[in-house]
């Protein structure tokens, strides 16, 4: 039986996934320490194993983890072998979220603002009985309607750069994407899935083909199929420090630079399931691919459909 976390009385646990970037991990932990809630927060760190024995950076990550303090508890999980990011996250989130009922999830290249944990705790409590699938900590720069009265907005796309969810939503994900063939042959469904970025259906195809291993695209697809959006903040509660060329999924770029909350008093949560048209359009521009890439992706889909008639 899964434990239910009473968020009004407890802070959600924080999960950090780390691998071979000790300086990034140190920066994340230092930024988290600016959140006063962390003194009463359980921290669980899943550190992936080295791809080759004796990796000095992986060993330094282990050493860094063993020195972390300032939390209610620190639980390190050192993987004996390299699992890869997707497998590490699926396994780690599953174990932790089934113990606590919910969790805040961070990768080691993020930098937290001082308001992150208060926002996450309140958002998890506010939306726990709703149709919301997850809570995002990051937002690209978006256009909001004039006089927009809230600090959050909905979007049918999850965020992997700092996020939180509940065990009942996590358990709704079909990690095998058993209905992929039916979905991918449906032009309307593919078009709807791509409303928040035309990169989505291609990423799902690459996952299906084994070209990439992504927990996020499968989580995103599950939310889309269930029509359960993610709640985004109008300004970010984290910044991504991995866009410096050190990561595997994001190269060196300023594309994802965004504004953060300077202060955050009472958080005004929206209860809409659909974003305003101008918000959706500006959000999508961040993730839409170039015309050349769209043509390539169209050819890939056409080829896949021809092979699977």
CSV table of C-alpha atoms in Angstrom, one decimal:
chain,number,residue,atom,x,y,z
A,1,UNK,CA,0.0,0.0,0.0
A,2,UNK,CA,1.3,3.4,-0.9
A,3,UNK,CA,1.8,6.0,1.8
A,4,UNK,CA,-0.2,9.2,1.3
A,5,UNK,CA,1.8,12.4,2.0
A,6,UNK,CA,-0.2,15.0,3.9
A,7,UNK,CA,1.4,18.0,2.3
A,8,UNK,CA,-0.2,20.6,4.6
A,9,UNK,CA,1.9,19.1,7.4
A,10,UNK,CA,5.0,17.8,5.6
A,11,UNK,CA,7.3,18.9,2.9
A,12,UNK,CA,7.5,16.7,-0.2
A,13,UNK,CA,10.8,14.8,-0.6
A,14,UNK,CA,13.3,16.0,-3.1
A,15,UNK,CA,14.9,13.5,-5.5
A,16,UNK,CA,18.2,14.5,-7.3
A,17,UNK,CA,19.5,12.5,-10.2
A,18,UNK,CA,23.3,12.8,-10.6
A,19,UNK,CA,26.0,11.2,-12.8
A,20,UNK,CA,29.4,12.8,-13.5
A,21,UNK,CA,29.1,16.5,-13.0
A,22,UNK,CA,30.3,17.2,-9.4
A,23,UNK,CA,30.5,21.0,-9.8
A,24,UNK,CA,26.9,21.1,-11.1
A,25,UNK,CA,25.7,19.0,-8.2
A,26,UNK,CA,27.4,21.2,-5.7
A,27,UNK,CA,25.8,24.3,-7.3
A,28,UNK,CA,22.4,22.7,-7.1
A,29,UNK,CA,22.7,21.7,-3.5
A,30,UNK,CA,24.0,25.1,-2.5
A,31,UNK,CA,21.0,26.8,-4.3
A,32,UNK,CA,18.6,24.4,-2.6
A,33,UNK,CA,20.0,25.5,0.8
A,34,UNK,CA,18.5,29.0,0.1
A,35,UNK,CA,15.1,27.3,0.5
A,36,UNK,CA,14.4,27.4,4.3
A,37,UNK,CA,12.0,24.4,3.8
A,38,UNK,CA,14.9,22.1,3.0
A,39,UNK,CA,15.8,21.9,6.7
A,40,UNK,CA,12.6,19.8,7.1
A,41,UNK,CA,12.9,18.0,3.8
A,42,UNK,CA,14.1,14.5,3.0
A,43,UNK,CA,16.6,14.4,0.2
A,44,UNK,CA,17.2,11.2,-1.9
A,45,UNK,CA,20.0,11.2,-4.4
A,46,UNK,CA,20.3,8.6,-7.1
A,47,UNK,CA,23.8,8.6,-8.5
A,48,UNK,CA,24.3,6.6,-11.7
A,49,UNK,CA,27.2,4.2,-12.0
A,50,UNK,CA,30.2,4.8,-14.3
A,51,UNK,CA,30.2,3.6,-17.9
A,52,UNK,CA,33.8,2.8,-17.5
A,53,UNK,CA,35.5,1.7,-14.3
A,54,UNK,CA,37.5,4.4,-12.4
A,55,UNK,CA,35.7,7.4,-13.8
A,56,UNK,CA,37.1,10.2,-11.6
A,57,UNK,CA,34.1,12.5,-12.1
A,58,UNK,CA,31.7,9.8,-11.0
A,59,UNK,CA,33.8,9.1,-7.9
A,60,UNK,CA,33.9,12.8,-7.1
A,61,UNK,CA,30.1,12.9,-7.3
A,62,UNK,CA,29.9,10.1,-4.8
A,63,UNK,CA,32.3,12.1,-2.5
A,64,UNK,CA,30.2,15.2,-2.9
A,65,UNK,CA,27.0,13.4,-2.0
A,66,UNK,CA,28.5,12.0,1.2
A,67,UNK,CA,29.3,15.6,2.4
A,68,UNK,CA,25.8,17.0,1.9
A,69,UNK,CA,23.9,18.2,5.0
A,70,UNK,CA,21.3,20.8,5.9
A,71,UNK,CA,18.3,18.6,5.1
A,72,UNK,CA,16.0,16.6,7.4
A,73,UNK,CA,17.7,13.5,6.0
A,74,UNK,CA,20.0,12.6,3.1
A,75,UNK,CA,19.7,9.2,1.5
A,76,UNK,CA,22.3,8.4,-1.2
A,77,UNK,CA,21.6,5.6,-3.7
A,78,UNK,CA,24.8,4.7,-5.6
A,79,UNK,CA,24.0,2.6,-8.7
A,80,UNK,CA,26.5,-0.3,-9.0
A,81,UNK,CA,26.5,0.0,-12.8
A,82,UNK,CA,25.4,2.6,-15.4
A,83,UNK,CA,21.7,2.6,-15.9
A,84,UNK,CA,21.3,5.6,-18.1
A,85,UNK,CA,19.2,8.6,-17.2
A,86,UNK,CA,15.8,7.3,-18.3
A,87,UNK,CA,16.1,4.0,-16.4
A,88,UNK,CA,17.6,5.7,-13.4
A,89,UNK,CA,14.7,8.2,-13.2
A,90,UNK,CA,11.9,5.7,-13.8
A,91,UNK,CA,13.3,3.4,-11.1
A,92,UNK,CA,14.2,6.1,-8.6
A,93,UNK,CA,11.0,8.1,-8.9
A,94,UNK,CA,8.9,4.9,-8.7
A,95,UNK,CA,10.6,3.8,-5.4
A,96,UNK,CA,10.5,7.2,-3.8
A,97,UNK,CA,7.1,8.3,-4.8
A,98,UNK,CA,5.5,5.0,-3.7
A,99,UNK,CA,7.0,5.6,-0.3
A,100,UNK,CA,6.0,9.2,0.1
A,101,UNK,CA,3.1,9.7,-2.2
A,102,UNK,CA,4.7,12.5,-4.1
A,103,UNK,CA,8.1,14.0,-4.9
A,104,UNK,CA,10.0,17.0,-6.3
A,105,UNK,CA,12.4,15.8,-9.0
A,106,UNK,CA,15.6,17.7,-10.0
A,107,UNK,CA,18.5,16.8,-12.2
A,108,UNK,CA,22.0,17.9,-11.2
A,109,UNK,CA,22.4,20.6,-13.8
A,110,UNK,CA,19.6,22.8,-12.3
A,111,UNK,CA,19.9,25.8,-10.1
A,112,UNK,CA,17.1,26.4,-7.6
A,113,UNK,CA,15.7,29.8,-6.6
A,114,UNK,CA,14.8,30.5,-2.9
A,115,UNK,CA,11.1,30.1,-3.6
A,116,UNK,CA,11.2,26.6,-5.3
A,117,UNK,CA,10.2,24.4,-2.4
A,118,UNK,CA,7.4,26.7,-1.1
A,119,UNK,CA,5.9,26.9,-4.6
A,120,UNK,CA,6.2,23.1,-5.1
A,121,UNK,CA,4.6,22.3,-1.7
A,122,UNK,CA,1.7,24.6,-2.2
A,123,UNK,CA,1.2,23.6,-5.8
A,124,UNK,CA,1.2,19.9,-4.9
A,125,UNK,CA,-1.4,20.5,-2.3
A,126,UNK,CA,-3.6,22.8,-4.4
A,127,UNK,CA,-3.8,20.4,-7.4
A,128,UNK,CA,-3.7,17.0,-5.7
A,129,UNK,CA,-7.4,16.3,-6.3
A,130,UNK,CA,-7.5,17.8,-9.8
A,131,UNK,CA,-6.8,16.6,-13.3
A,132,UNK,CA,-3.3,18.1,-13.3
A,133,UNK,CA,-0.6,15.5,-14.2
A,134,UNK,CA,2.5,17.3,-12.9
A,135,UNK,CA,3.9,20.6,-11.7
A,136,UNK,CA,6.7,22.4,-13.6
A,137,UNK,CA,9.4,24.5,-12.0
A,138,UNK,CA,10.7,25.9,-15.2
A,139,UNK,CA,8.9,28.0,-17.9
A,140,UNK,CA,10.1,29.4,-21.2
A,141,UNK,CA,9.3,33.0,-21.7
A,142,UNK,CA,5.7,33.1,-22.7
A,143,UNK,CA,3.1,35.8,-23.6
A,144,UNK,CA,0.3,36.1,-21.1
A,145,UNK,CA,-3.1,37.8,-21.7
A,146,UNK,CA,-3.3,41.5,-20.6
A,147,UNK,CA,-4.1,41.6,-16.9
A,148,UNK,CA,-3.4,37.9,-16.3
A,149,UNK,CA,-4.3,37.4,-12.6
A,150,UNK,CA,-2.4,34.2,-11.8
A,151,UNK,CA,1.2,33.0,-11.1
A,152,UNK,CA,0.6,29.7,-13.0
A,153,UNK,CA,-0.8,28.5,-16.4
A,154,UNK,CA,-1.6,25.1,-17.8
A,155,UNK,CA,0.1,23.4,-20.8
A,156,UNK,CA,-0.4,19.9,-22.3
A,157,UNK,CA,3.3,19.2,-22.1
A,158,UNK,CA,5.4,18.2,-19.1
A,159,UNK,CA,8.6,19.8,-17.9
A,160,UNK,CA,11.7,17.8,-17.2
A,161,UNK,CA,13.7,20.7,-15.8
A,162,UNK,CA,12.4,20.6,-12.2
A,163,UNK,CA,9.0,19.0,-11.7
A,164,UNK,CA,6.8,17.2,-9.2
A,165,UNK,CA,3.9,14.8,-9.4
A,166,UNK,CA,1.9,12.3,-7.3
A,167,UNK,CA,2.1,8.5,-7.1
A,168,UNK,CA,-1.4,8.0,-8.6
A,169,UNK,CA,-0.4,10.1,-11.7
A,170,UNK,CA,3.0,8.4,-12.0
A,171,UNK,CA,1.3,5.0,-12.0
A,172,UNK,CA,-0.9,6.0,-15.0
A,173,UNK,CA,2.1,6.0,-17.4
A,174,UNK,CA,2.5,3.1,-19.8
A,175,UNK,CA,6.2,3.0,-20.2
A,176,UNK,CA,5.9,0.5,-23.1
A,177,UNK,CA,3.5,2.9,-25.0
A,178,UNK,CA,1.5,-0.1,-26.2
A,179,UNK,CA,-0.8,2.0,-28.3
A,180,UNK,CA,2.0,3.7,-30.3
A,181,UNK,CA,1.1,2.1,-33.7
A,182,UNK,CA,-2.5,3.2,-33.5
A,183,UNK,CA,-1.6,6.7,-32.3
A,184,UNK,CA,1.2,7.3,-34.9
A,185,UNK,CA,-1.1,6.3,-37.8
A,186,UNK,CA,-3.7,8.8,-36.7
A,187,UNK,CA,-3.0,12.2,-38.3
A,188,UNK,CA,-5.4,14.1,-36.0
A,189,UNK,CA,-3.9,12.6,-32.9
A,190,UNK,CA,-0.4,13.3,-34.0
A,191,UNK,CA,-1.4,16.9,-34.8
A,192,UNK,CA,-3.0,17.3,-31.4
A,193,UNK,CA,0.0,15.9,-29.6
A,194,UNK,CA,2.3,18.4,-31.4
A,195,UNK,CA,0.2,21.5,-30.4
A,196,UNK,CA,2.8,22.3,-27.7
A,197,UNK,CA,5.8,21.7,-30.0
A,198,UNK,CA,6.2,19.7,-33.2
A,199,UNK,CA,9.2,17.9,-31.8
A,200,UNK,CA,7.0,15.7,-29.6
A,201,UNK,CA,5.8,13.0,-32.0
A,202,UNK,CA,9.3,12.6,-33.5
A,203,UNK,CA,10.8,12.1,-30.0
A,204,UNK,CA,8.1,9.5,-29.3
A,205,UNK,CA,9.1,7.7,-32.6
A,206,UNK,CA,12.7,7.8,-31.7
A,207,UNK,CA,11.9,6.3,-28.3
A,208,UNK,CA,9.9,3.6,-30.1
A,209,UNK,CA,12.9,2.9,-32.4
A,210,UNK,CA,15.4,2.8,-29.6
A,211,UNK,CA,17.3,5.8,-30.9
A,212,UNK,CA,16.8,7.6,-27.6
A,213,UNK,CA,15.9,6.5,-24.1
A,214,UNK,CA,13.6,9.2,-22.6
A,215,UNK,CA,11.3,8.9,-19.6
A,216,UNK,CA,10.0,12.4,-20.3
A,217,UNK,CA,8.5,11.8,-23.8
A,218,UNK,CA,6.6,8.8,-22.4
A,219,UNK,CA,5.4,10.7,-19.4
A,220,UNK,CA,4.3,13.5,-21.7
A,221,UNK,CA,2.5,11.1,-24.0
A,222,UNK,CA,0.6,9.5,-21.1
A,223,UNK,CA,-0.6,12.9,-19.9
A,224,UNK,CA,-1.7,13.8,-23.5
A,225,UNK,CA,-3.7,10.6,-23.9
A,226,UNK,CA,-5.4,11.2,-20.5
A,227,UNK,CA,-5.8,14.9,-21.3
A,228,UNK,CA,-4.2,15.9,-18.0
A,229,UNK,CA,-2.0,19.1,-18.3
A,230,UNK,CA,1.0,20.3,-16.5
A,231,UNK,CA,0.9,23.5,-14.4
A,232,UNK,CA,3.7,25.9,-15.2
A,233,UNK,CA,4.8,29.0,-13.3
A,234,UNK,CA,4.6,32.3,-15.1
A,235,UNK,CA,8.3,32.8,-14.1
A,236,UNK,CA,10.8,30.1,-13.4
A,237,UNK,CA,11.7,28.6,-10.0
A,238,UNK,CA,14.8,27.1,-11.5
A,239,UNK,CA,17.4,27.9,-14.1
A,240,UNK,CA,19.1,25.3,-16.3
A,241,UNK,CA,22.8,25.3,-15.8
A,242,UNK,CA,23.2,22.4,-18.2
A,243,UNK,CA,22.9,24.5,-21.3
A,244,UNK,CA,26.7,25.0,-21.1
A,245,UNK,CA,27.6,22.1,-23.3
A,246,UNK,CA,28.2,19.7,-20.4
A,247,UNK,CA,25.0,17.7,-20.8
A,248,UNK,CA,23.9,15.0,-23.2
A,249,UNK,CA,20.5,16.3,-24.2
A,250,UNK,CA,21.0,20.1,-24.3
A,251,UNK,CA,24.0,21.7,-26.1
A,252,UNK,CA,25.5,25.1,-25.4
A,253,UNK,CA,22.7,27.6,-26.0
A,254,UNK,CA,20.9,30.6,-24.6
A,255,UNK,CA,17.6,29.5,-26.2
A,256,UNK,CA,16.1,28.5,-22.8
A,257,UNK,CA,17.1,31.5,-20.8
A,258,UNK,CA,14.1,32.8,-18.9
A,259,UNK,CA,13.1,35.1,-16.1
A,260,UNK,CA,12.7,34.0,-12.4
A,261,UNK,CA,10.6,35.2,-9.6
A,262,UNK,CA,12.3,38.0,-7.7
A,263,UNK,CA,9.8,37.6,-4.9
A,264,UNK,CA,6.9,35.3,-4.3
A,265,UNK,CA,4.4,36.0,-1.6
A,266,UNK,CA,0.9,34.6,-1.9
A,267,UNK,CA,0.9,32.2,-4.9
A,268,UNK,CA,-2.2,32.7,-7.2
A,269,UNK,CA,-2.9,29.3,-8.7
A,270,UNK,CA,-5.0,29.1,-11.9
A,271,UNK,CA,-7.5,26.3,-12.3
A,272,UNK,CA,-7.8,26.4,-16.1
A,273,UNK,CA,-7.1,23.3,-18.2
A,274,UNK,CA,-6.5,25.2,-21.4
A,275,UNK,CA,-3.9,28.0,-21.9
A,276,UNK,CA,-4.7,31.3,-23.5
A,277,UNK,CA,-4.1,31.2,-27.3
A,278,UNK,CA,-1.2,33.7,-27.2
A,279,UNK,CA,0.4,31.8,-24.3
A,280,UNK,CA,0.1,28.5,-26.3
A,281,UNK,CA,1.6,30.1,-29.4
A,282,UNK,CA,4.6,31.6,-27.6
A,283,UNK,CA,5.2,28.4,-25.6
A,284,UNK,CA,5.2,26.4,-28.8
A,285,UNK,CA,7.7,28.6,-30.5
A,286,UNK,CA,10.3,27.6,-27.9
A,287,UNK,CA,10.0,23.9,-28.9
A,288,UNK,CA,9.0,23.9,-32.6
A,289,UNK,CA,11.7,22.7,-34.9
A,290,UNK,CA,13.0,24.4,-38.0
A,291,UNK,CA,11.3,24.0,-41.4
A,292,UNK,CA,14.2,21.8,-42.6
A,293,UNK,CA,13.8,19.6,-39.5
A,294,UNK,CA,10.0,19.5,-40.0
A,295,UNK,CA,10.5,18.2,-43.5
A,296,UNK,CA,13.0,15.5,-42.3
A,297,UNK,CA,10.5,14.5,-39.6
A,298,UNK,CA,7.7,14.3,-42.1
A,299,UNK,CA,9.8,12.0,-44.3
A,300,UNK,CA,10.6,9.8,-41.2
A,301,UNK,CA,6.9,9.5,-40.3
A,302,UNK,CA,5.9,8.7,-43.9
A,303,UNK,CA,8.6,6.0,-44.1
A,304,UNK,CA,7.5,4.5,-40.8
A,305,UNK,CA,3.9,4.4,-41.9
A,306,UNK,CA,4.8,2.8,-45.2
A,307,UNK,CA,6.7,0.0,-43.4
A,308,UNK,CA,3.9,-0.6,-40.9
A,309,UNK,CA,0.8,-0.8,-43.1
